[in-house]
CSV table of C-alpha atoms in Angstrom, one decimal:
chain,number,residue,atom,x,y,z
A,1470,MET,CA,-22.0,-11.0,-20.8
A,1471,SER,CA,-21.6,-7.7,-18.9
A,1472,GLN,CA,-21.9,-7.5,-15.1
A,1473,THR,CA,-24.2,-5.4,-13.0
A,1474,ILE,CA,-22.8,-3.0,-10.4
A,1475,ASN,CA,-25.4,-1.8,-7.9
A,1476,SER,CA,-23.2,-1.2,-4.9
A,1477,ILE,CA,-19.6,0.0,-4.5
A,1478,LEU,CA,-17.5,-0.2,-1.4
A,1479,VAL,CA,-14.8,2.5,-0.8
A,1480,PRO,CA,-12.5,1.6,2.2
A,1481,THR,CA,-10.6,4.4,3.8
A,1482,ASP,CA,-8.0,4.9,6.5
A,1483,GLY,CA,-8.0,8.7,6.2
A,1484,SER,CA,-4.8,8.9,4.2
A,1485,ASP,CA,-4.4,10.9,1.0
A,1486,GLY,CA,-3.9,7.7,-1.0
A,1487,ALA,CA,-7.2,6.4,0.3
A,1488,ARG,CA,-8.9,9.6,-0.6
A,1489,ILE,CA,-7.6,9.5,-4.2
A,1490,GLY,CA,-9.1,6.0,-4.5
A,1491,ALA,CA,-12.4,7.2,-3.0
A,1492,ARG,CA,-12.7,9.9,-5.6
A,1493,ARG,CA,-12.5,7.2,-8.3
A,1494,GLY,CA,-15.1,5.2,-6.5
A,1495,ILE,CA,-17.4,8.2,-6.2
A,1496,ASP,CA,-17.0,9.0,-9.8
A,1497,LEU,CA,-17.9,5.5,-10.9
A,1498,ALA,CA,-20.9,5.4,-8.6
A,1499,ALA,CA,-22.1,8.7,-10.1
A,1500,THR,CA,-21.6,7.4,-13.6
A,1501,ILE,CA,-23.7,4.3,-13.2
A,1502,GLY,CA,-26.0,5.3,-10.4
A,1503,ALA,CA,-24.7,2.8,-7.9
A,1504,ASP,CA,-25.1,3.0,-4.1
A,1505,LEU,CA,-21.9,3.9,-2.2
A,1506,HIS,CA,-20.6,2.4,1.0
A,1507,VAL,CA,-17.7,4.0,2.9
A,1508,LEU,CA,-15.8,1.8,5.4
A,1509,SER,CA,-13.0,2.4,7.8
A,1510,ALA,CA,-11.6,-0.5,9.9
A,1511,VAL,CA,-10.1,0.1,13.4
A,1512,ASP,CA,-7.1,-2.3,13.5
A,1513,ALA,CA,-7.2,-4.0,16.8
A,1514,ARG,CA,-3.5,-4.6,16.5
A,1515,ASP,CA,-3.0,-0.9,17.0
A,1516,ILE,CA,-4.2,-1.1,20.5
A,1517,GLU,CA,-1.2,-1.7,22.7
A,1518,PRO,CA,-1.7,-4.8,24.8
A,1519,ASP,CA,0.5,-3.5,27.6
A,1520,LEU,CA,-1.8,-0.7,28.4
A,1521,ASN,CA,-4.2,-1.0,31.3
A,1522,ALA,CA,-7.9,-1.3,30.7
A,1523,ASP,CA,-8.5,2.4,30.8
A,1524,GLY,CA,-5.6,3.1,28.5
A,1525,GLN,CA,-6.8,0.5,26.0
A,1526,THR,CA,-10.4,1.9,26.1
A,1527,GLU,CA,-9.1,5.5,25.5
A,1528,ARG,CA,-6.8,4.3,22.6
A,1529,GLU,CA,-9.7,2.4,21.0
A,1530,ARG,CA,-11.9,5.5,21.4
A,1531,LEU,CA,-9.3,7.6,19.7
A,1532,LEU,CA,-8.9,5.2,16.8
A,1533,GLU,CA,-12.7,5.0,16.4
A,1534,THR,CA,-12.9,8.8,16.3
A,1535,GLU,CA,-10.2,9.0,13.6
A,1536,ALA,CA,-12.1,6.3,11.6
A,1537,GLU,CA,-15.4,8.1,11.9
A,1538,ARG,CA,-13.7,11.3,10.6
A,1539,ALA,CA,-12.3,9.5,7.7
A,1540,VAL,CA,-15.6,8.0,6.5
A,1541,ASP,CA,-17.5,11.3,7.2
A,1542,SER,CA,-15.0,13.2,5.0
A,1543,ILE,CA,-15.5,10.8,2.1
A,1544,ALA,CA,-19.3,10.8,2.6
A,1545,ARG,CA,-19.5,14.6,2.6
A,1546,LEU,CA,-17.6,14.6,-0.7
A,1547,ALA,CA,-19.9,11.9,-2.1
A,1548,ARG,CA,-23.1,13.7,-1.2
A,1549,THR,CA,-22.2,16.6,-3.5
A,1550,HIS,CA,-22.1,14.2,-6.5
A,1551,LEU,CA,-24.4,11.2,-5.8
A,1552,SER,CA,-28.1,10.8,-5.8
A,1553,GLY,CA,-28.0,7.2,-4.6
A,1554,GLN,CA,-27.8,5.9,-1.1
A,1555,ILE,CA,-24.5,6.5,0.9
A,1556,THR,CA,-23.8,4.3,3.8
A,1557,THR,CA,-20.9,4.8,6.2
A,1558,ALA,CA,-19.5,2.2,8.7
A,1559,VAL,CA,-16.7,1.8,11.2
A,1560,GLU,CA,-15.7,-1.7,12.0
A,1561,SER,CA,-13.1,-3.3,14.3
A,1562,GLY,CA,-10.7,-6.0,13.2
A,1563,ILE,CA,-7.9,-6.7,10.8
A,1564,PRO,CA,-8.6,-4.2,7.9
A,1565,PHE,CA,-8.6,-6.6,4.9
A,1566,GLN,CA,-10.8,-9.1,6.8
A,1567,ALA,CA,-13.1,-6.4,7.9
A,1568,ILE,CA,-13.4,-5.3,4.2
A,1569,ASN,CA,-14.2,-8.9,3.1
A,1570,ASP,CA,-16.8,-9.4,5.9
A,1571,TYR,CA,-18.5,-6.1,5.0
A,1572,VAL,CA,-18.6,-7.2,1.3
A,1573,ASP,CA,-20.3,-10.5,2.4
A,1574,THR,CA,-22.9,-8.9,4.7
A,1575,HIS,CA,-23.9,-5.9,2.5
A,1576,ASP,CA,-24.0,-7.5,-0.9
A,1577,ILE,CA,-21.2,-5.4,-2.4
A,1578,ASP,CA,-20.5,-5.7,-6.1
A,1579,LEU,CA,-17.2,-3.9,-6.4
A,1580,ILE,CA,-14.5,-2.5,-4.2
A,1581,VAL,CA,-12.6,0.7,-5.2
A,1582,MET,CA,-9.5,1.6,-3.1
A,1583,GLY,CA,-6.2,3.3,-3.1
A,1584,THR,CA,-3.1,1.1,-3.4
A,1585,GLN,CA,-0.8,3.1,-1.1
A,1586,GLY,CA,-0.5,6.3,0.8
A,1587,GLN,CA,1.8,9.2,0.0
A,1588,THR,CA,4.0,9.0,3.0
A,1589,GLY,CA,6.4,6.2,3.8
A,1590,PHE,CA,4.2,4.8,6.6
A,1591,GLU,CA,1.0,5.1,4.6
A,1592,ARG,CA,2.7,3.2,1.7
A,1593,VAL,CA,3.4,0.3,3.9
A,1594,VAL,CA,0.0,0.1,5.7
A,1595,LEU,CA,-2.4,1.0,2.9
A,1596,GLY,CA,-0.4,-0.9,0.4
A,1597,SER,CA,-0.5,-4.1,2.5
A,1598,VAL,CA,-4.3,-3.8,3.0
A,1599,ALA,CA,-4.8,-3.3,-0.8
A,1600,GLU,CA,-2.6,-6.3,-1.7
A,1601,LYS,CA,-4.4,-8.6,0.8
A,1602,THR,CA,-7.8,-7.4,-0.3
A,1603,LEU,CA,-6.9,-8.1,-4.0
A,1604,ARG,CA,-5.9,-11.7,-3.1
A,1605,THR,CA,-8.8,-12.5,-0.8
A,1606,ALA,CA,-11.9,-10.5,-1.9
A,1607,ALA,CA,-14.9,-12.3,-3.3
A,1608,VAL,CA,-15.7,-9.5,-5.6
A,1609,PRO,CA,-13.7,-7.4,-8.2
A,1610,VAL,CA,-11.3,-4.8,-6.8
A,1611,VAL,CA,-10.3,-1.6,-8.6
A,1612,THR,CA,-7.1,-0.2,-7.2
A,1613,VAL,CA,-6.0,3.4,-7.8
A,1614,THR,CA,-2.3,4.5,-7.5
A,1615,PRO,CA,-1.6,7.8,-5.7
A,1616,ASP,CA,0.5,9.3,-8.6
A,1617,GLY,CA,-2.2,9.3,-11.3
A,1618,ASP,CA,-3.9,12.4,-12.6
A,1619,ILE,CA,-6.5,13.8,-10.3
A,1620,VAL,CA,-9.6,14.9,-12.2
A,1621,GLU,CA,-12.9,16.4,-11.0
A,1622,ILE,CA,-15.5,13.9,-10.1
A,1623,GLY,CA,-17.8,13.5,-13.0
A,1624,ASP,CA,-15.0,14.3,-15.5
A,1625,GLN,CA,-13.2,11.0,-15.2
A,1626,ARG,CA,-12.8,9.2,-18.5
A,1627,TYR,CA,-11.4,5.8,-19.5
A,1628,GLU,CA,-10.6,5.8,-23.2
A,1629,ASN,CA,-8.5,2.6,-23.4
A,1630,ILE,CA,-8.8,-0.5,-21.2
A,1631,LEU,CA,-6.3,-3.4,-21.3
A,1632,LEU,CA,-7.6,-6.9,-20.6
A,1633,PRO,CA,-4.7,-9.4,-20.3
A,1634,THR,CA,-5.6,-13.0,-20.4
A,1635,ASP,CA,-4.1,-16.4,-19.9
A,1636,GLY,CA,-7.2,-18.3,-21.0
A,1637,SER,CA,-8.2,-19.3,-17.5
A,1638,GLU,CA,-11.7,-19.1,-16.0
A,1639,GLY,CA,-10.4,-16.3,-13.7
A,1640,ALA,CA,-9.2,-14.3,-16.6
A,1641,ASP,CA,-12.5,-14.8,-18.5
A,1642,LEU,CA,-14.4,-13.4,-15.5
A,1643,ALA,CA,-12.0,-10.4,-15.3
A,1644,ILE,CA,-12.6,-9.8,-18.9
A,1645,GLU,CA,-16.4,-9.7,-18.3
A,1646,TRP,CA,-15.9,-7.0,-15.7
A,1647,GLY,CA,-13.5,-5.1,-17.9
A,1648,ILE,CA,-16.0,-5.1,-20.7
A,1649,THR,CA,-18.6,-3.8,-18.3
A,1650,LEU,CA,-16.4,-0.8,-17.4
A,1651,ALA,CA,-15.6,-0.2,-21.1
A,1652,GLU,CA,-19.3,-0.1,-21.9
A,1653,MET,CA,-20.0,2.4,-19.1
A,1654,TYR,CA,-17.3,4.8,-20.4
A,1655,ASP,CA,-17.5,3.9,-24.1
A,1656,ALA,CA,-13.8,2.9,-24.0
A,1657,THR,CA,-11.8,0.9,-26.4
A,1658,VAL,CA,-10.9,-2.6,-25.2
A,1659,HIS,CA,-7.4,-4.1,-25.9
A,1660,THR,CA,-6.8,-7.7,-25.2
A,1661,LEU,CA,-3.3,-9.3,-24.6
A,1662,TYR,CA,-2.0,-12.8,-24.4
A,1663,SER,CA,1.7,-12.9,-23.5
A,1664,VAL,CA,3.8,-16.1,-23.8
A,1665,ASP,CA,6.1,-16.7,-20.9
A,1666,THR,CA,9.3,-17.5,-22.6
A,1667,SER,CA,11.1,-18.3,-19.3
A,1668,ARG,CA,9.5,-21.7,-19.5
A,1669,PHE,CA,11.5,-22.5,-22.6
A,1670,GLY,CA,15.0,-22.6,-21.0
A,1671,GLY,CA,16.7,-19.3,-21.6
A,1672,VAL,CA,14.9,-18.3,-24.8
A,1673,GLU,CA,14.5,-14.5,-24.7
A,1674,GLY,CA,11.6,-12.5,-26.1
A,1675,SER,CA,7.9,-12.6,-26.0
A,1676,ALA,CA,4.9,-13.2,-28.2
A,1677,GLU,CA,1.7,-11.2,-28.0
């Protein structure tokens, strides 16, 4: 049974890695005709507690301005490719929690995001947010590495999709979503079950 994707969320922090992830999200939204949501979260932990009230307000205003620029940049790119609705938002809070809250309140079907930035600092920050989002999100998350091939939006193709499984309910649900993507792009599906030989006391090798 395939899944329906009507709305896609693209989180961004303004980094190059986030923009690469956003391009994939825009491409997917264009392919299936989904609405696109672009979100940037102002991390309250970045506001120094030792600043006075005026200093904290100015720092928060600066962070909000940077977040607005980040979402506007992605939205401008999306408008040249999408006919569906594009919604932008800036929220305050811990980023992965802000992403999850937005998913819940806006009926999001899928998250598409970069896994890490291209500088050392971006790798730590964006990578941490992506990892926490993967573990806690209530909807599927498509992550995009920064070192993949960059193609024009509308020209992205997925020819082969690998669906690993351990037979669990979670794996079965992931397979449903994988099949959905495969149908959208007319891709070949590969399934894999790998036996963990480490459970057999030093026996080396694997079965597929």
